[in-house]
Amino acid sequence: MNLNRRKLLSWFGLGWLASLLPSSLVGCSEAAPPTASAPPSAPESVAAAPSGNFKAIGTVAQLNKDGSLLSSDKKIAVVRDPKDANKLLAVNPTCTHKGCTVKWEQSNKEFVCPCHDAKFAADGAVRQGPADKPLPRYAAKIEKDQVLVST
Ligand code: FES
């Protein structure tokens, strides 16, 4: 009887241990660190991204006909550089005095503010007050007869 009890307890103990083993293995596999074959979460490459976000403002034909281009939202004006007609100059035409939209005058090759007569050079530099800050500049280029500007 004593031997049977001991035998029973030993079998019961082994059975209890054996019943824990599979769940222990599952528990270990869930907590295991990612393997080397898992794809790394590397950041996307930015080297291939374009250097600027250029958008079309108008055509070269329009620019040549009118002498300037104004974006539909009136936040970008483009003219040819008076010193080098092959280069484009793009500015924000919002007057730095009180915010009126300046207009390009082809005859004097300058931007003139209709509100208080401030004048700016083609590159946005102040020529005459009351404005005392230049117009912000943007990068501009021509591609396939389109005038593109990056803001
Ligand atoms: Fe342009 Fe005053 S708003 S000069």
PDB file of C-alpha atoms and ligand atoms in Angstrom:
ATOM      1  CA  MET A   1       0.000   0.000   0.000  1.00  0.00           C
ATOM      2  CA  ASN A   2       2.789   2.344   0.952  1.00  0.00           C
ATOM      3  CA  LEU A   3       4.643   1.441  -2.214  1.00  0.00           C
ATOM      4  CA  ASN A   4       1.521   1.987  -4.301  1.00  0.00           C
ATOM      5  CA  ARG A   5       0.996   5.422  -2.809  1.00  0.00           C
ATOM      6  CA  ARG A   6       4.614   6.350  -3.527  1.00  0.00           C
ATOM      7  CA  LYS A   7       4.313   4.992  -7.040  1.00  0.00           C
ATOM      8  CA  LEU A   8       1.059   6.840  -7.580  1.00  0.00           C
ATOM      9  CA  LEU A   9       2.543  10.129  -6.328  1.00  0.00           C
ATOM     10  CA  SER A  10       5.581   9.743  -8.522  1.00  0.00           C
ATOM     11  CA  TRP A  11       3.433   9.041 -11.583  1.00  0.00           C
ATOM     12  CA  PHE A  12       1.160  11.917 -10.709  1.00  0.00           C
ATOM     13  CA  GLY A  13       4.183  14.222 -10.295  1.00  0.00           C
ATOM     14  CA  LEU A  14       5.616  13.206 -13.641  1.00  0.00           C
ATOM     15  CA  GLY A  15       2.248  13.688 -15.285  1.00  0.00           C
ATOM     16  CA  TRP A  16       1.912  17.107 -13.748  1.00  0.00           C
ATOM     17  CA  LEU A  17       5.374  18.071 -14.951  1.00  0.00           C
ATOM     18  CA  ALA A  18       4.658  16.689 -18.426  1.00  0.00           C
ATOM     19  CA  SER A  19       1.420  18.683 -18.634  1.00  0.00           C
ATOM     20  CA  LEU A  20       3.327  21.910 -17.943  1.00  0.00           C
ATOM     21  CA  LEU A  21       5.982  21.274 -20.583  1.00  0.00           C
ATOM     22  CA  PRO A  22       4.002  22.116 -23.753  1.00  0.00           C
ATOM     23  CA  SER A  23       2.648  25.357 -22.316  1.00  0.00           C
ATOM     24  CA  SER A  24       6.144  26.284 -21.175  1.00  0.00           C
ATOM     25  CA  LEU A  25       7.464  25.750 -24.671  1.00  0.00           C
ATOM     26  CA  VAL A  26       4.658  27.800 -26.207  1.00  0.00           C
ATOM     27  CA  GLY A  27       5.272  30.498 -23.658  1.00  0.00           C
ATOM     28  CA  CYS A  28       8.934  30.585 -24.583  1.00  0.00           C
ATOM     29  CA  SER A  29       8.273  30.719 -28.296  1.00  0.00           C
ATOM     30  CA  GLU A  30       5.899  33.676 -27.900  1.00  0.00           C
ATOM     31  CA  ALA A  31       8.430  35.593 -25.876  1.00  0.00           C
ATOM     32  CA  ALA A  32      11.310  34.740 -28.190  1.00  0.00           C
ATOM     33  CA  PRO A  33      13.081  37.724 -29.743  1.00  0.00           C
ATOM     34  CA  PRO A  34      12.688  38.282 -33.505  1.00  0.00           C
ATOM     35  CA  THR A  35      14.932  36.130 -35.593  1.00  0.00           C
ATOM     36  CA  ALA A  36      17.567  37.432 -37.953  1.00  0.00           C
ATOM     37  CA  SER A  37      15.402  36.391 -40.906  1.00  0.00           C
ATOM     38  CA  ALA A  38      12.627  38.830 -39.913  1.00  0.00           C
ATOM     39  CA  PRO A  39      12.560  41.853 -42.220  1.00  0.00           C
ATOM     40  CA  PRO A  40      14.162  44.878 -40.564  1.00  0.00           C
ATOM     41  CA  SER A  41      12.026  47.935 -40.062  1.00  0.00           C
ATOM     42  CA  ALA A  42      14.499  50.202 -41.810  1.00  0.00           C
ATOM     43  CA  PRO A  43      13.365  53.764 -42.543  1.00  0.00           C
ATOM     44  CA  GLU A  44      12.400  54.554 -46.106  1.00  0.00           C
ATOM     45  CA  SER A  45      15.165  55.983 -48.173  1.00  0.00           C
ATOM     46  CA  VAL A  46      14.954  59.721 -48.606  1.00  0.00           C
ATOM     47  CA  ALA A  47      17.902  59.880 -50.950  1.00  0.00           C
ATOM     48  CA  ALA A  48      15.703  59.074 -53.933  1.00  0.00           C
ATOM     49  CA  ALA A  49      13.104  61.728 -53.049  1.00  0.00           C
ATOM     50  CA  PRO A  50      13.044  64.852 -55.208  1.00  0.00           C
ATOM     51  CA  SER A  51      14.951  67.782 -53.748  1.00  0.00           C
ATOM     52  CA  GLY A  52      11.999  70.118 -53.992  1.00  0.00           C
ATOM     53  CA  ASN A  53       8.264  70.145 -54.535  1.00  0.00           C
ATOM     54  CA  PHE A  54       7.990  71.984 -57.842  1.00  0.00           C
ATOM     55  CA  LYS A  55       4.589  72.843 -59.252  1.00  0.00           C
ATOM     56  CA  ALA A  56       3.631  74.313 -62.587  1.00  0.00           C
ATOM     57  CA  ILE A  57       2.691  78.004 -62.541  1.00  0.00           C
ATOM     58  CA  GLY A  58       2.211  78.505 -66.281  1.00  0.00           C
ATOM     59  CA  THR A  59       3.847  78.057 -69.659  1.00  0.00           C
ATOM     60  CA  VAL A  60       6.966  79.672 -71.055  1.00  0.00           C
ATOM     61  CA  ALA A  61       4.782  81.058 -73.869  1.00  0.00           C
ATOM     62  CA  GLN A  62       2.582  82.853 -71.286  1.00  0.00           C
ATOM     63  CA  LEU A  63       5.646  84.213 -69.503  1.00  0.00           C
ATOM     64  CA  ASN A  64       7.132  85.512 -72.749  1.00  0.00           C
ATOM     65  CA  LYS A  65       3.819  87.082 -73.819  1.00  0.00           C
ATOM     66  CA  ASP A  66       2.924  88.755 -70.502  1.00  0.00           C
ATOM     67  CA  GLY A  67       6.388  89.347 -69.056  1.00  0.00           C
ATOM     68  CA  SER A  68       5.363  87.716 -65.765  1.00  0.00           C
ATOM     69  CA  LEU A  69       3.334  84.856 -64.354  1.00  0.00           C
ATOM     70  CA  LEU A  70       1.120  84.998 -61.268  1.00  0.00           C
ATOM     71  CA  SER A  71      -0.089  81.770 -59.660  1.00  0.00           C
ATOM     72  CA  SER A  72      -3.855  81.327 -59.336  1.00  0.00           C
ATOM     73  CA  ASP A  73      -3.633  81.785 -55.551  1.00  0.00           C
ATOM     74  CA  LYS A  74      -1.504  84.950 -56.059  1.00  0.00           C
ATOM     75  CA  LYS A  75       1.255  83.583 -53.811  1.00  0.00           C
ATOM     76  CA  ILE A  76       3.915  83.196 -56.514  1.00  0.00           C
ATOM     77  CA  ALA A  77       5.093  85.604 -59.206  1.00  0.00           C
ATOM     78  CA  VAL A  78       7.678  84.622 -61.821  1.00  0.00           C
ATOM     79  CA  VAL A  79       9.657  86.921 -64.134  1.00  0.00           C
ATOM     80  CA  ARG A  80      12.782  86.583 -66.243  1.00  0.00           C
ATOM     81  CA  ASP A  81      15.962  87.868 -64.615  1.00  0.00           C
ATOM     82  CA  PRO A  82      16.624  91.327 -66.167  1.00  0.00           C
ATOM     83  CA  LYS A  83      20.376  90.582 -65.927  1.00  0.00           C
ATOM     84  CA  ASP A  84      20.098  87.175 -67.630  1.00  0.00           C
ATOM     85  CA  ALA A  85      16.949  86.373 -69.596  1.00  0.00           C
ATOM     86  CA  ASN A  86      17.759  82.659 -69.426  1.00  0.00           C
ATOM     87  CA  LYS A  87      17.199  82.695 -65.669  1.00  0.00           C
ATOM     88  CA  LEU A  88      13.877  82.865 -63.839  1.00  0.00           C
ATOM     89  CA  LEU A  89      13.151  84.710 -60.617  1.00  0.00           C
ATOM     90  CA  ALA A  90      10.198  83.693 -58.457  1.00  0.00           C
ATOM     91  CA  VAL A  91       8.975  85.689 -55.454  1.00  0.00           C
ATOM     92  CA  ASN A  92       6.036  85.875 -53.124  1.00  0.00           C
ATOM     93  CA  PRO A  93       4.231  89.000 -54.470  1.00  0.00           C
ATOM     94  CA  THR A  94       2.641  89.843 -51.124  1.00  0.00           C
ATOM     95  CA  CYS A  95       3.999  93.258 -50.189  1.00  0.00           C
ATOM     96  CA  THR A  96       6.021  93.124 -47.005  1.00  0.00           C
ATOM     97  CA  HIS A  97       4.565  96.466 -45.879  1.00  0.00           C
ATOM     98  CA  LYS A  98       0.856  95.740 -45.397  1.00  0.00           C
ATOM     99  CA  GLY A  99       0.176  92.737 -47.591  1.00  0.00           C
ATOM    100  CA  CYS A 100      -1.151  94.085 -50.907  1.00  0.00           C
ATOM    101  CA  THR A 101      -0.253  92.098 -54.026  1.00  0.00           C
ATOM    102  CA  VAL A 102       2.536  93.797 -55.981  1.00  0.00           C
ATOM    103  CA  LYS A 103       2.367  94.011 -59.789  1.00  0.00           C
ATOM    104  CA  TRP A 104       5.186  93.503 -62.267  1.00  0.00           C
ATOM    105  CA  GLU A 105       5.980  96.538 -64.421  1.00  0.00           C
ATOM    106  CA  GLN A 106       7.832  95.291 -67.456  1.00  0.00           C
ATOM    107  CA  SER A 107       9.003  98.774 -68.549  1.00  0.00           C
ATOM    108  CA  ASN A 108      10.956  99.424 -65.325  1.00  0.00           C
ATOM    109  CA  LYS A 109      11.527  95.723 -64.616  1.00  0.00           C
ATOM    110  CA  GLU A 110      10.295  96.005 -61.042  1.00  0.00           C
ATOM    111  CA  PHE A 111       7.403  95.014 -58.806  1.00  0.00           C
ATOM    112  CA  VAL A 112       5.243  97.971 -57.685  1.00  0.00           C
ATOM    113  CA  CYS A 113       2.791  97.919 -54.820  1.00  0.00           C
ATOM    114  CA  PRO A 114      -0.578  99.543 -55.713  1.00  0.00           C
ATOM    115  CA  CYS A 115      -1.316 100.445 -52.078  1.00  0.00           C
ATOM    116  CA  HIS A 116       1.571 102.684 -50.945  1.00  0.00           C
ATOM    117  CA  ASP A 117       3.886 102.582 -53.981  1.00  0.00           C
ATOM    118  CA  ALA A 118       6.693 100.426 -52.581  1.00  0.00           C
ATOM    119  CA  LYS A 119       8.983  99.103 -55.304  1.00  0.00           C
ATOM    120  CA  PHE A 120      10.917  95.854 -55.462  1.00  0.00           C
ATOM    121  CA  ALA A 121      13.556  94.601 -57.873  1.00  0.00           C
ATOM    122  CA  ALA A 122      12.918  91.404 -59.877  1.00  0.00           C
ATOM    123  CA  ASP A 123      14.761  89.408 -57.200  1.00  0.00           C
ATOM    124  CA  GLY A 124      12.500  90.863 -54.492  1.00  0.00           C
ATOM    125  CA  ALA A 125      14.978  93.403 -53.077  1.00  0.00           C
ATOM    126  CA  VAL A 126      13.426  96.643 -51.814  1.00  0.00           C
ATOM    127  CA  ARG A 127      14.008  99.589 -54.167  1.00  0.00           C
ATOM    128  CA  GLN A 128      11.645 102.037 -52.498  1.00  0.00           C
ATOM    129  CA  GLY A 129       9.705 102.080 -49.203  1.00  0.00           C
ATOM    130  CA  PRO A 130       7.605 102.130 -47.199  1.00  0.00           C
ATOM    131  CA  ALA A 131       8.300  98.387 -47.330  1.00  0.00           C
ATOM    132  CA  ASP A 132      11.612  97.605 -45.669  1.00  0.00           C
ATOM    133  CA  LYS A 133      11.841  93.848 -46.160  1.00  0.00           C
ATOM    134  CA  PRO A 134      12.437  92.028 -49.454  1.00  0.00           C
ATOM    135  CA  LEU A 135       9.876  89.754 -51.090  1.00  0.00           C
ATOM    136  CA  PRO A 136      10.574  86.099 -50.221  1.00  0.00           C
ATOM    137  CA  ARG A 137      12.281  84.176 -53.054  1.00  0.00           C
ATOM    138  CA  TYR A 138      11.511  80.713 -54.470  1.00  0.00           C
ATOM    139  CA  ALA A 139      13.407  78.344 -56.728  1.00  0.00           C
ATOM    140  CA  ALA A 140      12.143  78.310 -60.331  1.00  0.00           C
ATOM    141  CA  LYS A 141      12.960  76.319 -63.452  1.00  0.00           C
ATOM    142  CA  ILE A 142      11.652  75.449 -66.901  1.00  0.00           C
ATOM    143  CA  GLU A 143      10.769  71.888 -67.881  1.00  0.00           C
ATOM    144  CA  LYS A 144       8.998  70.913 -71.110  1.00  0.00           C
ATOM    145  CA  ASP A 145       7.666  74.443 -71.734  1.00  0.00           C
ATOM    146  CA  GLN A 146       6.314  74.635 -68.177  1.00  0.00           C
ATOM    147  CA  VAL A 147       7.454  77.150 -65.566  1.00  0.00           C
ATOM    148  CA  LEU A 148       7.914  75.286 -62.303  1.00  0.00           C
ATOM    149  CA  VAL A 149       8.345  76.805 -58.852  1.00  0.00           C
ATOM    150  CA  SER A 150       9.271  75.207 -55.535  1.00  0.00           C
ATOM    151  CA  THR A 151       7.925  76.918 -52.414  1.00  0.00           C
TER     152      THR A 151
HETATM  153 FE1  FES B   1       2.643  97.685 -50.185  1.00  0.00          FE
HETATM  154 FE2  FES B   1       2.036  99.426 -48.302  1.00  0.00          FE
HETATM  155  S1  FES B   1       1.134  97.512 -48.706  1.00  0.00           S
HETATM  156  S2  FES B   1       3.542  99.596 -49.829  1.00  0.00           S
END
